[in-house]
Amino acid sequence: MKIAVVGTGYVGLVTGTCFAEVGIEVTCIDIDQKKIDNLHKGILPIYEPGLEEMVTRNVEKGRLQFSTNLSEAIKGCDVAFIAVGTPPGEDGSADLKYVLAVARGIGEHMSSYGVIVTKSTVPVGTAAKVRAEIEKALAKRGEDIEFDVASNPEFLKEGAAIDDFLKPDRIVVGISSERAEDVMTKLYKPFLLNGHPIIFMDIPSAEMTKYAANSMLATKISFMNDIANLCEIMGADVNMVRRGIGSDARIGTKFIYPGIGYGGSCFPKDVKALIKTAQENGYDMQVLRAVESVNEDQKSVLFDKVSKHFGGQLKGLKIALWGLSFKPKTDDMREAPSLVIIEKLLAAGCTVTAYDPVAMKEAEHTLGNSITYAKDEFDALIDADALLIVTEWPEFRVPNFSVMSRLMKQKAIFDGRNIYDAKELKELGFVYYCIGIKTDHKEPA
Ligand SMILES: NC(=O)c1ccc[n+]([C@@H]2O[C@H](COP(=O)([O-])OP(=O)(O)OC[C@H]3O[C@@H](n4cnc5c(N)ncnc54)[C@H](O)[C@@H]3O)[C@@H](O)[C@H]2O)c1
Ligand SMILES: O=c1ccn([C@@H]2O[C@H](COP(=O)(O)OP(=O)(O)O[C@H]3O[C@H](CO)[C@@H](O)[C@H](O)[C@H]3O)[C@@H](O)[C@H]2O)c(=O)[nH]1
């Protein structure tokens, strides 16, 4: 089989590489010449564990190619995936201009029957718009080439993308013809042989499934953040509560970790887009509006604890941050809670020194030199008045606390990810704050 994947970002590059890995002939296309030039040199545009080796291996095998030339790549393809961005527009709705531009390009250049699949996260009705764009472009050419559209939303998580793609819980495919179903079944056959289920449905349901999945996960997180905040007020321990409720199989153990709010390129924008879609159709997503509002507030929780601890006197304090990316094992800074925390610290007159194992270069694009980037986690701590744990990278989990004590000016840790043991830190002489657990430090008057 021969396929094209248009858009070589987090989703497109992983999708293309994983299909090549199971033996399919893939061309990944991007509009960004620099990205494609770098990929030809083996330089990846994103950090994703294991991806570089997999790209190299498949390029060497001749199964994976990169190009900016959509017209060449699309010719004779069985399937073309659209995997470009769908960022939020000013009103929160998903901006479809990149998706529709690709659809137009496909219509301008396709040469034979193919299935055009939206992999990007798109609102209900988008596949119909994609079909219309392609038909318009074909009509302009005076061509009458048969094609199908399909919706195949992607559920991978950054930092675990390869595993999520190769071993999916399920593959959701929206189709409107038997021919498209056959092509998609053939494409995903290697995954089906490994026992991963494919769920065929109508196209609008597939499009909605993606938003419903992300919104449900975001709801779990906001719900737990609300519970965590209440635990803290009431003297309960949210870690215990999490274990207590997670052992009920109906609730489950995943995505109930409280923290400093969900970030990333998906949950914030997809929750917004679903609220907007509903509004446009005369329906009010009350639960999701609350999910969003809790999340906005949660991003300030760590800053508020710092402010309270120092009695509001933050000017001139040196604050160390461990972690910048929105979650571990990625360099993605989109909607990272660290950005909100840093903005508040800087506005309060603090200086900020941060260390992140991979996201500092990416962070610099947004933050410039408003903060200092440390060479390692200990470098960040020199003379610090407080340490904020922002991203739970594995290497921050068991640090050398005695070295930390020597480096820091004040032994205060504000843990936004609940990775340390409050009792242990207290014994070591640290003042320790986390999320959803009442600490017995004396509050300043
Ligand atoms: N990032 C994730 O974890 C994730 C997971 C599942 C679904 N999604 C969805 O997948 C889509 C892509 O997300 P992403 O994070 O990979 O985006 P991204 O910004 O990392 O990548 C998008 C790529 O598309 C390219 N592009 C834009 N217009 C183009 C055009 N006309 N022709 C060719 N290339 C073009 C850009 O240059 C960029 O490289 C979004 O709809 C997103 O919601 C993302
Ligand atoms: O218990 C939890 C789990 C996650 N998070 C936060 O939630 C955000 C998103 O995390 P995660 O879902 O692991 O990362 P993403 O890469 O954004 O993946 C989500 O968004 C993708 C894009 O749509 C989907 O494909 C995935 O299925 C979906 O999990 C991050 O800020 C996490 O810190 C929590 O606060 N508590």
XYZ file of C-alpha atoms and ligand atoms in Angstrom:
525
model
C 0.000 0.000 0.000
C 1.075 3.551 -0.621
C -0.024 6.434 1.557
C 0.631 10.136 2.034
C 0.531 11.924 5.374
C 0.145 15.682 5.073
C 1.486 17.632 8.069
C 4.670 16.457 9.749
C 4.088 17.577 13.326
C 3.468 15.512 16.474
C 0.668 13.508 14.853
C 1.719 13.376 11.197
C 5.301 12.348 11.824
C 4.326 9.652 14.316
C 1.510 8.381 12.052
C 3.712 8.238 8.951
C 6.612 6.603 10.755
C 4.453 3.988 12.480
C 2.737 3.004 9.221
C 6.191 2.694 7.586
C 7.222 0.535 10.548
C 4.545 -2.043 9.626
C 5.710 -2.113 5.993
C 3.580 0.518 4.271
C 5.149 2.893 1.740
C 4.759 6.394 3.226
C 5.476 9.937 2.095
C 5.222 12.597 4.791
C 4.546 16.044 3.409
C 4.915 19.432 5.023
C 4.574 22.989 3.788
C 7.559 23.991 5.938
C 10.651 23.576 3.747
C 13.024 23.825 6.736
C 11.261 20.982 8.532
C 11.553 18.754 5.475
C 15.224 19.723 4.860
C 15.995 18.851 8.478
C 14.135 15.544 8.237
C 16.270 14.700 5.204
C 19.298 15.260 7.460
C 17.772 13.105 10.208
C 16.885 16.107 12.410
C 13.371 15.818 13.872
C 11.137 18.871 14.415
C 9.861 17.492 17.739
C 11.100 15.516 20.719
C 9.284 12.202 21.082
C 10.979 9.247 22.782
C 12.053 6.537 20.318
C 10.925 8.435 17.222
C 14.341 9.422 15.879
C 15.587 5.822 15.721
C 12.343 4.691 14.105
C 12.468 7.438 11.471
C 16.094 6.613 10.621
C 15.371 2.904 10.348
C 12.402 3.365 8.012
C 14.132 5.966 5.847
C 17.051 3.527 5.443
C 14.623 0.766 4.465
C 13.197 3.101 1.785
C 9.667 2.946 3.218
C 9.573 6.488 4.584
C 10.122 9.636 2.545
C 9.761 13.350 3.205
C 8.708 16.002 0.742
C 7.139 19.429 0.335
C 5.680 18.344 -2.988
C 2.052 17.353 -2.409
C 1.357 16.949 -6.136
C 4.034 14.267 -6.528
C 3.301 12.472 -3.253
C -0.444 12.267 -3.745
C -0.329 10.550 -7.145
C -1.370 6.915 -6.958
C -1.896 6.956 -3.181
C -4.426 4.537 -1.676
C -4.911 6.772 1.353
C -4.028 10.407 2.127
C -4.098 11.519 5.751
C -4.673 15.146 6.649
C -2.719 15.707 9.880
C -2.247 19.475 9.996
C -3.045 21.734 12.948
C -6.553 22.828 13.935
C -5.697 25.633 16.371
C -8.397 27.545 18.228
C -9.710 30.594 16.407
C -10.391 33.786 18.364
C -13.852 32.555 19.383
C -12.551 29.130 20.519
C -13.816 27.198 17.498
C -11.378 24.967 15.602
C -9.733 26.842 12.743
C -10.078 24.644 9.676
C -8.105 26.733 7.214
C -5.095 24.382 7.162
C -7.274 21.272 6.775
C -9.285 22.775 3.935
C -6.152 24.100 2.182
C -4.770 20.552 2.155
C -8.100 19.188 0.865
C -7.958 21.711 -1.968
C -4.381 20.676 -2.770
C -5.383 17.020 -2.823
C -8.252 17.770 -5.225
C -5.878 19.702 -7.462
C -3.427 16.822 -7.774
C -5.056 13.422 -7.119
C -4.855 11.052 -10.083
C -6.874 7.972 -9.089
C -9.315 6.639 -6.465
C -8.143 7.181 -2.891
C -9.511 7.622 0.616
C -8.901 11.080 2.062
C -8.785 10.766 5.833
C -8.927 13.509 8.454
C -6.545 12.554 11.248
C -6.556 16.085 12.638
C -9.069 16.749 15.401
C -11.987 18.377 13.590
C -15.588 19.250 14.477
C -18.562 17.297 13.212
C -19.225 18.225 9.616
C -15.594 18.731 8.606
C -15.286 15.606 6.457
C -18.249 16.925 4.449
C -16.370 20.221 3.981
C -13.240 18.305 2.949
C -15.300 16.388 0.387
C -16.766 19.656 -0.980
C -13.272 21.241 -1.318
C -11.950 18.237 -3.208
C -15.007 18.112 -5.492
C -14.610 21.832 -6.233
C -10.934 21.414 -7.142
C -11.668 18.376 -9.311
C -14.467 20.241 -11.089
C -12.047 23.109 -11.830
C -9.730 20.585 -13.460
C -12.671 19.076 -15.359
C -11.832 15.709 -13.752
C -14.300 13.202 -12.353
C -12.075 11.032 -10.159
C -13.867 8.864 -7.610
C -12.788 9.259 -3.974
C -14.031 8.700 -0.440
C -13.567 10.742 2.710
C -13.126 9.179 6.132
C -12.514 10.332 9.688
C -9.837 8.572 11.710
C -9.196 10.623 14.857
C -5.906 10.094 16.616
C -5.690 9.279 20.337
C -1.916 9.272 20.918
C -0.435 11.049 23.938
C 2.754 13.041 23.530
C 5.675 11.380 25.282
C 4.107 7.942 24.694
C 3.062 8.503 21.088
C 4.725 5.500 19.451
C 3.321 2.998 21.900
C -0.107 4.615 21.742
C -0.058 4.421 17.946
C 1.309 0.896 17.613
C -0.734 -0.527 20.483
C -3.956 1.476 20.437
C -6.855 0.721 22.790
C -9.012 1.121 19.688
C -8.915 2.562 16.190
C -11.956 4.693 15.377
C -12.846 5.073 11.713
C -15.806 6.964 10.320
C -16.730 5.927 6.797
C -19.608 6.301 4.372
C -18.878 3.545 1.844
C -17.944 -0.131 1.844
C -15.036 0.605 -0.440
C -13.532 3.023 2.091
C -14.115 0.471 4.870
C -12.197 -2.150 2.867
C -9.260 0.195 2.229
C -9.066 1.242 5.887
C -9.324 -2.367 7.069
C -6.433 -3.307 4.763
C -4.372 -0.359 6.007
C -4.883 -1.200 9.674
C -4.599 -4.975 9.178
C -1.216 -5.246 10.960
C -2.776 -3.660 14.046
C -5.851 -5.888 13.886
C -3.621 -8.958 13.664
C -2.102 -7.793 16.947
C -5.563 -7.767 18.506
C -6.227 -4.033 18.548
C -9.879 -3.405 17.707
C -11.095 -1.180 14.912
C -14.476 0.461 15.401
C -16.225 1.536 12.205
C -18.986 4.091 12.480
C -20.573 6.932 10.543
C -18.353 9.964 9.973
C -20.069 12.495 12.301
C -19.891 9.992 15.190
C -16.161 9.450 14.598
C -15.562 13.202 14.568
C -17.548 13.598 17.798
C -15.819 10.623 19.479
C -12.499 12.485 19.536
C -13.943 15.563 21.256
C -15.959 13.438 23.659
C -12.851 11.435 24.637
C -10.695 14.497 25.314
C -13.501 16.291 27.093
C -14.197 13.285 29.337
C -10.482 13.058 30.272
C -10.292 16.805 30.924
C -13.429 16.482 33.077
C -11.802 13.778 35.208
C -8.792 16.037 35.789
C -10.787 19.155 36.673
C -13.052 17.112 38.931
C -9.999 15.777 40.780
C -8.463 19.232 41.044
C -11.684 20.452 42.633
C -11.650 17.504 45.040
C -7.962 18.149 45.814
C -8.619 21.781 46.693
C -11.477 20.738 48.963
C -9.336 17.998 50.583
C -6.795 20.633 51.484
C -9.400 22.826 53.143
C -10.975 19.901 54.995
C -7.756 18.178 56.124
C -8.091 15.118 53.864
C -5.277 13.694 51.740
C -6.123 13.626 48.035
C -3.584 10.854 47.383
C -5.550 8.592 49.685
C -8.839 9.694 48.157
C -7.459 9.085 44.649
C -6.437 5.562 45.572
C -9.712 5.014 47.329
C -11.859 5.980 44.372
C -9.510 4.680 41.658
C -9.820 1.132 42.908
C -13.479 1.214 41.881
C -13.270 -0.224 38.363
C -16.120 2.034 37.279
C -13.925 5.061 38.024
C -10.484 3.657 37.231
C -6.994 4.769 38.253
C -6.083 6.833 35.191
C -6.372 10.581 34.673
C -7.375 11.309 38.264
C -4.082 12.884 39.307
C -4.549 16.414 40.631
C -1.976 19.015 39.693
C -1.627 22.499 38.280
C -4.218 22.130 35.539
C -4.188 20.362 32.220
C -2.229 21.932 29.373
C -0.934 20.877 25.982
C -2.138 21.350 22.466
C -5.266 19.217 22.826
C -7.363 19.341 25.994
C -7.571 23.153 26.275
C -8.388 23.696 22.602
C -10.693 20.694 22.191
C -12.761 21.506 25.286
C -13.122 25.086 24.001
C -14.060 23.889 20.517
C -16.740 21.511 21.788
C -18.272 24.238 23.961
C -18.287 26.481 20.880
C -19.785 23.843 18.564
C -22.589 23.296 21.077
C -23.191 27.036 21.458
C -23.418 27.468 17.687
C -26.057 24.761 17.702
C -28.081 26.249 20.538
C -26.844 23.941 23.301
C -24.990 24.844 26.476
C -22.245 22.405 27.604
C -22.570 23.291 31.289
C -20.197 20.621 32.590
C -17.457 21.571 30.153
C -17.727 25.253 30.969
C -17.066 24.333 34.602
C -14.187 22.021 33.568
C -12.549 24.911 31.775
C -13.093 27.367 34.577
C -11.645 24.997 37.224
C -8.642 24.450 34.969
C -7.977 28.167 34.565
C -8.058 28.641 38.357
C -5.871 25.589 38.969
C -2.981 27.077 37.005
C -2.680 29.757 39.739
C -2.807 27.417 42.729
C 0.967 26.980 43.055
C 1.644 30.694 42.707
C -0.983 31.432 45.357
C 0.759 29.047 47.760
C 4.106 30.765 47.144
C 2.542 34.166 47.656
C 0.850 33.089 50.891
C 4.020 31.466 52.221
C 6.044 34.633 51.702
C 3.253 36.855 53.076
C 2.761 38.494 49.654
C 6.343 39.840 49.749
C 7.686 38.305 46.539
C 9.708 41.166 45.103
C 13.364 40.208 44.665
C 12.893 36.515 45.463
C 14.759 34.003 43.358
C 12.475 31.173 42.322
C 13.714 27.914 40.786
C 11.430 25.918 38.463
C 11.895 22.261 37.668
C 10.073 21.511 34.435
C 8.620 23.748 31.732
C 6.837 21.448 29.260
C 3.133 20.734 29.815
C 3.957 17.124 30.725
C 7.088 14.940 30.919
C 8.808 13.372 27.907
C 7.866 16.115 25.469
C 9.281 19.482 24.424
C 5.766 20.804 23.728
C 5.111 24.120 25.470
C 1.639 24.746 24.041
C -0.672 25.863 26.877
C 1.879 24.708 29.459
C 0.804 25.725 32.989
C 4.452 26.820 33.544
C 3.771 29.835 31.309
C 1.007 31.107 33.599
C 3.074 30.488 36.743
C 6.111 32.266 35.292
C 4.034 35.233 34.178
C 2.660 35.632 37.702
C 6.068 35.259 39.364
C 7.662 37.833 37.056
C 4.753 40.258 37.533
C 5.259 39.932 41.308
C 8.919 40.942 40.951
C 10.598 37.530 41.319
C 13.491 36.337 39.208
C 12.977 32.877 37.730
C 15.556 30.229 36.870
C 14.232 27.125 35.179
C 15.523 23.744 34.161
C 13.774 21.312 31.834
C 15.513 18.278 30.312
C 14.233 18.927 26.760
C 11.831 21.876 26.557
C 14.146 24.840 27.242
C 14.812 25.584 23.566
C 11.105 25.498 22.786
C 10.322 27.563 25.909
C 12.812 30.217 24.826
C 10.670 30.914 21.728
C 7.887 32.160 24.026
C 9.733 33.311 27.128
C 12.892 34.736 25.533
C 15.299 35.993 28.180
C 12.611 36.913 30.703
C 13.863 33.934 32.733
C 17.251 32.230 33.160
C 17.762 28.724 31.789
C 19.868 26.567 34.112
C 22.356 23.984 32.877
C 20.916 21.309 35.152
C 18.406 20.934 37.975
C 20.956 21.712 40.685
C 22.287 24.782 38.874
C 18.736 26.170 39.012
C 18.737 25.910 42.817
C 21.745 28.102 43.601
C 20.585 30.749 46.116
C 16.936 29.999 45.372
C 14.311 31.101 47.878
C 11.942 28.388 46.673
C 11.711 25.479 44.262
C 8.547 24.877 42.224
C 7.972 21.424 40.728
C 6.071 22.127 37.544
C 6.602 19.037 35.384
C 7.058 15.572 36.871
C 10.051 14.462 34.779
C 11.280 11.076 36.089
C 14.700 12.518 36.934
C 13.163 14.924 39.473
C 11.554 12.142 41.463
C 14.383 11.055 43.745
C 16.741 14.031 43.940
C 19.637 14.426 46.354
C 17.902 16.466 49.032
C 21.072 17.155 51.011
C 22.746 18.731 47.976
C 19.547 20.699 47.417
C 19.585 21.963 51.030
C 23.128 23.234 50.615
C 22.374 25.056 47.360
C 19.094 26.733 48.275
C 18.898 29.942 50.292
C 15.566 28.910 51.778
C 14.436 25.298 51.963
C 10.944 25.677 50.504
C 9.467 23.314 47.925
C 6.128 23.886 46.179
C 5.247 20.661 44.412
C 2.614 21.037 41.692
C 2.690 17.319 40.874
C 2.698 15.648 44.308
C 5.882 13.679 43.638
C 7.479 13.871 47.090
C 6.631 12.501 50.487
C 5.564 15.315 52.803
C 6.771 13.494 55.943
C 10.237 12.806 54.509
C 10.703 16.398 53.408
C 9.604 17.728 56.773
C 12.160 15.487 58.504
C 14.829 16.848 56.167
C 13.929 20.360 57.237
C 12.123 21.464 54.117
C 8.952 23.481 54.092
C 6.827 21.465 51.652
C 3.591 22.344 49.912
C 1.765 20.159 47.412
C -1.712 19.867 45.881
C -4.626 18.585 47.914
C -2.806 17.759 51.124
C -3.015 20.025 54.132
C 0.442 21.007 55.366
C 0.952 22.000 58.978
C 3.288 24.927 58.346
C 2.501 28.035 60.299
C 0.871 30.463 57.920
C 2.266 33.975 58.156
C -0.067 36.373 59.965
N -0.283 16.700 19.403
C -1.005 15.654 19.791
O -0.681 14.983 20.748
C -2.267 15.289 19.051
C -2.860 14.033 19.301
C -4.040 13.689 18.616
C -4.594 14.579 17.701
N -3.995 15.779 17.475
C -4.572 16.646 16.440
O -3.799 16.451 15.243
C -3.681 17.680 14.523
C -2.212 18.030 14.333
O -1.646 18.305 15.585
P -0.055 18.393 15.796
O 0.174 18.557 17.247
O 0.597 17.283 15.066
O 0.250 19.779 15.026
P 1.670 20.396 14.672
O 1.487 21.866 14.737
O 2.734 19.749 15.464
O 1.892 19.958 13.139
C 1.150 20.423 12.072
C 2.047 20.433 10.829
O 1.253 20.700 9.691
C 2.030 21.485 8.792
N 1.149 22.138 7.810
C 0.297 23.181 7.977
N -0.323 23.482 6.817
C 0.117 22.587 5.910
C -0.163 22.366 4.532
N -1.038 23.127 3.857
N 0.479 21.369 3.901
C 1.364 20.597 4.553
N 1.668 20.753 5.870
C 1.051 21.739 6.519
C 2.774 22.439 9.706
O 3.907 22.998 9.060
C 3.147 21.491 10.868
O 4.395 20.891 10.644
C -4.490 18.696 15.325
O -5.804 18.744 14.817
C -4.495 18.128 16.726
O -5.604 18.557 17.473
C -2.841 16.142 18.111
O -4.252 12.543 35.813
C -3.851 13.439 35.061
C -3.497 13.219 33.714
C -3.071 14.295 32.938
N -2.981 15.533 33.481
C -2.566 16.671 32.627
O -3.339 16.648 31.429
C -2.605 17.199 30.355
C -2.667 16.286 29.144
O -1.950 15.102 29.396
P -1.985 13.838 28.417
O -3.376 13.512 28.109
O -1.141 12.792 28.999
O -1.218 14.416 27.131
P -1.652 14.819 25.646
O -0.494 14.522 24.793
O -2.214 16.199 25.655
O -2.808 13.773 25.210
C -4.205 14.092 25.216
O -4.555 14.809 24.061
C -4.245 14.122 22.823
C -4.561 15.078 21.703
O -5.897 15.099 21.355
C -5.051 12.837 22.770
O -4.770 12.169 21.546
C -4.707 11.966 23.968
O -5.499 10.790 23.960
C -4.973 12.770 25.240
O -4.595 12.011 26.384
C -1.190 17.421 30.887
O -1.029 18.801 31.201
C -1.117 16.579 32.149
O -0.237 17.097 33.118
C -3.309 15.765 34.806
O -3.241 16.898 35.300
N -3.732 14.704 35.555
